[in-house]
PDB file of C-alpha atoms in Angstrom:
ATOM      1  CA  MET A  59      -0.251   0.141  -0.104  1.00 68.00           C
ATOM      2  CA  SER A  60       1.118   3.618  -1.142  1.00 78.00           C
ATOM      3  CA  ALA A  61       2.166   5.983   1.794  1.00 74.00           C
ATOM      4  CA  ARG A  62      -1.031   8.287  -0.070  1.00 73.00           C
ATOM      5  CA  SER A  63      -3.423   5.560  -0.148  1.00 78.00           C
ATOM      6  CA  ARG A  64      -3.133   4.796   3.374  1.00 81.00           C
ATOM      7  CA  SER A  65      -2.768   8.379   3.340  1.00 77.00           C
ATOM      8  CA  GLY A  66      -5.990   8.137   2.624  1.00 80.00           C
ATOM      9  CA  GLU A  67      -8.022   5.189   4.600  1.00 86.00           C
ATOM     10  CA  LEU A  68      -6.867   8.095   7.223  1.00 83.00           C
ATOM     11  CA  LEU A  69      -8.709  10.224   6.163  1.00 84.00           C
ATOM     12  CA  ALA A  70     -11.254   8.495   5.033  1.00 87.00           C
ATOM     13  CA  ARG A  71     -11.207   6.920   8.533  1.00 89.00           C
ATOM     14  CA  ARG A  72     -10.758  10.551  10.169  1.00 86.00           C
ATOM     15  CA  LEU A  73     -14.193  12.025   8.271  1.00 86.00           C
ATOM     16  CA  ARG A  74     -16.246   9.197   8.919  1.00 91.00           C
ATOM     17  CA  ALA A  75     -15.614   9.263  12.794  1.00 89.00           C
ATOM     18  CA  HIS A  76     -16.921  12.881  11.713  1.00 90.00           C
ATOM     19  CA  ALA A  77     -19.684  12.237   9.744  1.00 93.00           C
ATOM     20  CA  PRO A  78     -22.262  11.647  12.628  1.00 94.00           C
ATOM     21  CA  VAL A  79     -21.218  15.837  13.531  1.00 94.00           C
ATOM     22  CA  PHE A  80     -20.926  16.925  10.469  1.00 94.00           C
ATOM     23  CA  ALA A  81     -24.864  15.328  10.159  1.00 95.00           C
ATOM     24  CA  ALA A  82     -26.417  17.290  13.290  1.00 96.00           C
ATOM     25  CA  LEU A  83     -24.594  20.568  11.738  1.00 95.00           C
ATOM     26  CA  GLY A  84     -26.818  20.392   8.567  1.00 96.00           C
ATOM     27  CA  ASP A  85     -29.592  20.749  10.863  1.00 96.00           C
ATOM     28  CA  GLU A  86     -30.294  24.516  10.338  1.00 95.00           C
ATOM     29  CA  THR A  87     -31.917  24.678  14.240  1.00 96.00           C
ATOM     30  CA  ARG A  88     -29.177  22.912  15.194  1.00 96.00           C
ATOM     31  CA  LEU A  89     -26.371  25.397  13.524  1.00 95.00           C
ATOM     32  CA  ALA A  90     -27.928  28.247  14.985  1.00 95.00           C
ATOM     33  CA  LEU A  91     -27.915  26.525  18.250  1.00 96.00           C
ATOM     34  CA  VAL A  92     -23.915  26.633  17.733  1.00 96.00           C
ATOM     35  CA  GLY A  93     -24.025  30.032  17.006  1.00 95.00           C
ATOM     36  CA  LYS A  94     -25.521  30.959  19.605  1.00 95.00           C
ATOM     37  CA  LEU A  95     -23.158  28.647  22.071  1.00 97.00           C
ATOM     38  CA  SER A  96     -20.734  29.748  20.464  1.00 95.00           C
ATOM     39  CA  ALA A  97     -21.154  33.263  22.135  1.00 91.00           C
ATOM     40  CA  GLY A  98     -20.121  32.990  25.283  1.00 88.00           C
ATOM     41  CA  PRO A  99     -21.766  31.378  28.280  1.00 91.00           C
ATOM     42  CA  SER A 100     -23.711  28.465  28.784  1.00 96.00           C
ATOM     43  CA  LEU A 101     -27.833  29.358  28.055  1.00 97.00           C
ATOM     44  CA  SER A 102     -31.098  27.941  29.023  1.00 96.00           C
ATOM     45  CA  ILE A 103     -33.440  26.387  26.357  1.00 95.00           C
ATOM     46  CA  SER A 104     -35.879  29.444  26.946  1.00 94.00           C
ATOM     47  CA  GLN A 105     -33.077  31.582  26.655  1.00 95.00           C
ATOM     48  CA  LEU A 106     -32.058  29.190  23.732  1.00 95.00           C
ATOM     49  CA  ALA A 107     -35.135  29.436  22.190  1.00 94.00           C
ATOM     50  CA  ALA A 108     -36.182  33.240  22.125  1.00 92.00           C
ATOM     51  CA  GLY A 109     -36.466  34.452  18.156  1.00 88.00           C
ATOM     52  CA  ALA A 110     -36.680  30.499  16.864  1.00 87.00           C
ATOM     53  CA  ALA A 111     -38.315  30.387  15.013  1.00 89.00           C
ATOM     54  CA  VAL A 112     -39.422  26.767  16.138  1.00 92.00           C
ATOM     55  CA  THR A 113     -41.099  25.753  19.234  1.00 93.00           C
ATOM     56  CA  ARG A 114     -39.124  24.888  23.296  1.00 94.00           C
ATOM     57  CA  GLN A 115     -40.127  21.454  22.481  1.00 95.00           C
ATOM     58  CA  ALA A 116     -38.034  21.315  18.937  1.00 96.00           C
ATOM     59  CA  ILE A 117     -35.246  22.836  20.598  1.00 97.00           C
ATOM     60  CA  THR A 118     -34.923  20.710  23.908  1.00 96.00           C
ATOM     61  CA  LYS A 119     -34.345  17.744  20.524  1.00 97.00           C
ATOM     62  CA  HIS A 120     -31.985  19.435  18.400  1.00 97.00           C
ATOM     63  CA  LEU A 121     -30.320  19.617  21.655  1.00 98.00           C
ATOM     64  CA  ARG A 122     -30.614  16.316  22.388  1.00 97.00           C
ATOM     65  CA  VAL A 123     -29.304  15.289  19.254  1.00 98.00           C
ATOM     66  CA  LEU A 124     -26.211  17.706  19.753  1.00 98.00           C
ATOM     67  CA  GLU A 125     -25.328  16.546  23.276  1.00 97.00           C
ATOM     68  CA  GLU A 126     -25.409  12.743  21.341  1.00 97.00           C
ATOM     69  CA  VAL A 127     -22.358  13.273  18.974  1.00 96.00           C
ATOM     70  CA  GLY A 128     -20.399  15.509  22.027  1.00 95.00           C
ATOM     71  CA  LEU A 129     -21.514  18.511  20.331  1.00 96.00           C
ATOM     72  CA  VAL A 130     -23.432  19.873  24.184  1.00 97.00           C
ATOM     73  CA  GLU A 131     -23.340  19.144  27.209  1.00 97.00           C
ATOM     74  CA  ALA A 132     -25.578  19.936  29.084  1.00 96.00           C
ATOM     75  CA  ALA A 133     -25.606  20.583  33.137  1.00 96.00           C
ATOM     76  CA  ARG A 134     -28.410  20.877  36.171  1.00 95.00           C
ATOM     77  CA  HIS A 135     -28.764  24.121  37.834  1.00 91.00           C
ATOM     78  CA  GLY A 136     -31.812  24.367  39.503  1.00 92.00           C
ATOM     79  CA  ARG A 137     -34.392  23.580  38.191  1.00 91.00           C
ATOM     80  CA  GLU A 138     -33.710  24.185  34.787  1.00 92.00           C
ATOM     81  CA  SER A 139     -30.848  22.721  32.450  1.00 94.00           C
ATOM     82  CA  LEU A 140     -28.094  25.039  31.095  1.00 97.00           C
ATOM     83  CA  TYR A 141     -26.396  24.172  27.272  1.00 98.00           C
ATOM     84  CA  ALA A 142     -22.917  24.863  26.735  1.00 97.00           C
ATOM     85  CA  LEU A 143     -20.996  23.784  23.376  1.00 96.00           C
ATOM     86  CA  ARG A 144     -18.432  21.938  23.533  1.00 95.00           C
ATOM     87  CA  PRO A 145     -14.811  22.543  21.150  1.00 92.00           C
ATOM     88  CA  GLU A 146     -13.011  20.072  21.251  1.00 92.00           C
ATOM     89  CA  ALA A 147     -16.075  18.150  19.434  1.00 89.00           C
ATOM     90  CA  LEU A 148     -15.784  20.513  16.753  1.00 91.00           C
ATOM     91  CA  ALA A 149     -12.137  20.941  16.921  1.00 92.00           C
ATOM     92  CA  GLY A 150     -12.408  17.295  15.596  1.00 89.00           C
ATOM     93  CA  ALA A 151     -14.625  17.701  12.803  1.00 90.00           C
ATOM     94  CA  ARG A 152     -12.680  20.592  11.308  1.00 92.00           C
ATOM     95  CA  ARG A 153      -8.816  18.540  11.617  1.00 92.00           C
ATOM     96  CA  SER A 154     -10.386  16.645   9.495  1.00 89.00           C
ATOM     97  CA  LEU A 155     -11.992  18.841   7.077  1.00 91.00           C
ATOM     98  CA  ASP A 156      -8.335  20.553   7.354  1.00 93.00           C
ATOM     99  CA  ALA A 157      -7.122  17.597   6.152  1.00 89.00           C
ATOM    100  CA  LEU A 158      -9.572  16.830   3.582  1.00 88.00           C
ATOM    101  CA  SER A 159      -8.358  20.890   2.448  1.00 92.00           C
ATOM    102  CA  GLN A 160      -4.896  19.782   2.096  1.00 91.00           C
ATOM    103  CA  GLN A 161      -5.026  16.175   0.485  1.00 89.00           C
ATOM    104  CA  TRP A 162      -7.455  17.868  -2.301  1.00 91.00           C
ATOM    105  CA  ALA A 163      -4.544  21.178  -2.078  1.00 93.00           C
ATOM    106  CA  ASP A 164      -1.642  17.992  -2.819  1.00 90.00           C
ATOM    107  CA  ALA A 165      -3.839  17.087  -5.758  1.00 90.00           C
ATOM    108  CA  LEU A 166      -4.027  19.971  -7.277  1.00 93.00           C
ATOM    109  CA  GLY A 167      -0.720  20.429  -7.218  1.00 93.00           C
ATOM    110  CA  ARG A 168      -0.177  17.216  -8.793  1.00 92.00           C
ATOM    111  CA  LEU A 169      -2.558  17.873 -11.560  1.00 93.00           C
ATOM    112  CA  LYS A 170      -0.385  21.740 -11.664  1.00 93.00           C
ATOM    113  CA  ALA A 171       2.845  19.468 -11.766  1.00 93.00           C
ATOM    114  CA  PHE A 172       1.220  17.398 -14.696  1.00 92.00           C
ATOM    115  CA  VAL A 173       0.366  19.011 -17.445  1.00 94.00           C
ATOM    116  CA  GLU A 174       3.100  22.314 -16.609  1.00 92.00           C
ATOM    117  CA  ASP A 175       5.920  19.663 -17.260  1.00 85.00           C
TER     118      ASP A 175
END
């Protein structure tokens, strides 16, 4: 197996490992929730639902999806749960996309060298 082939296989494994994160972020409402949570402090469901076009129940379901893939975590604070973003889950997915981008840049570089020679 060539080094390029091993590298491609490793990248494919990394992307598959992060596929649930990408799938969760593929929903507009969940992406908006991640955006709100990335701004700073932990927020309650009521705070996250403020101004949203969906119900609190829908926000709760979306938060569960985000929690299942490790993008957010909930902590009880009195009678309510406060949700916080887990940036390390995003960082892992980002590293996979960066590696994919680098692989694409390398392929374009090889094509350019081939055409110019």
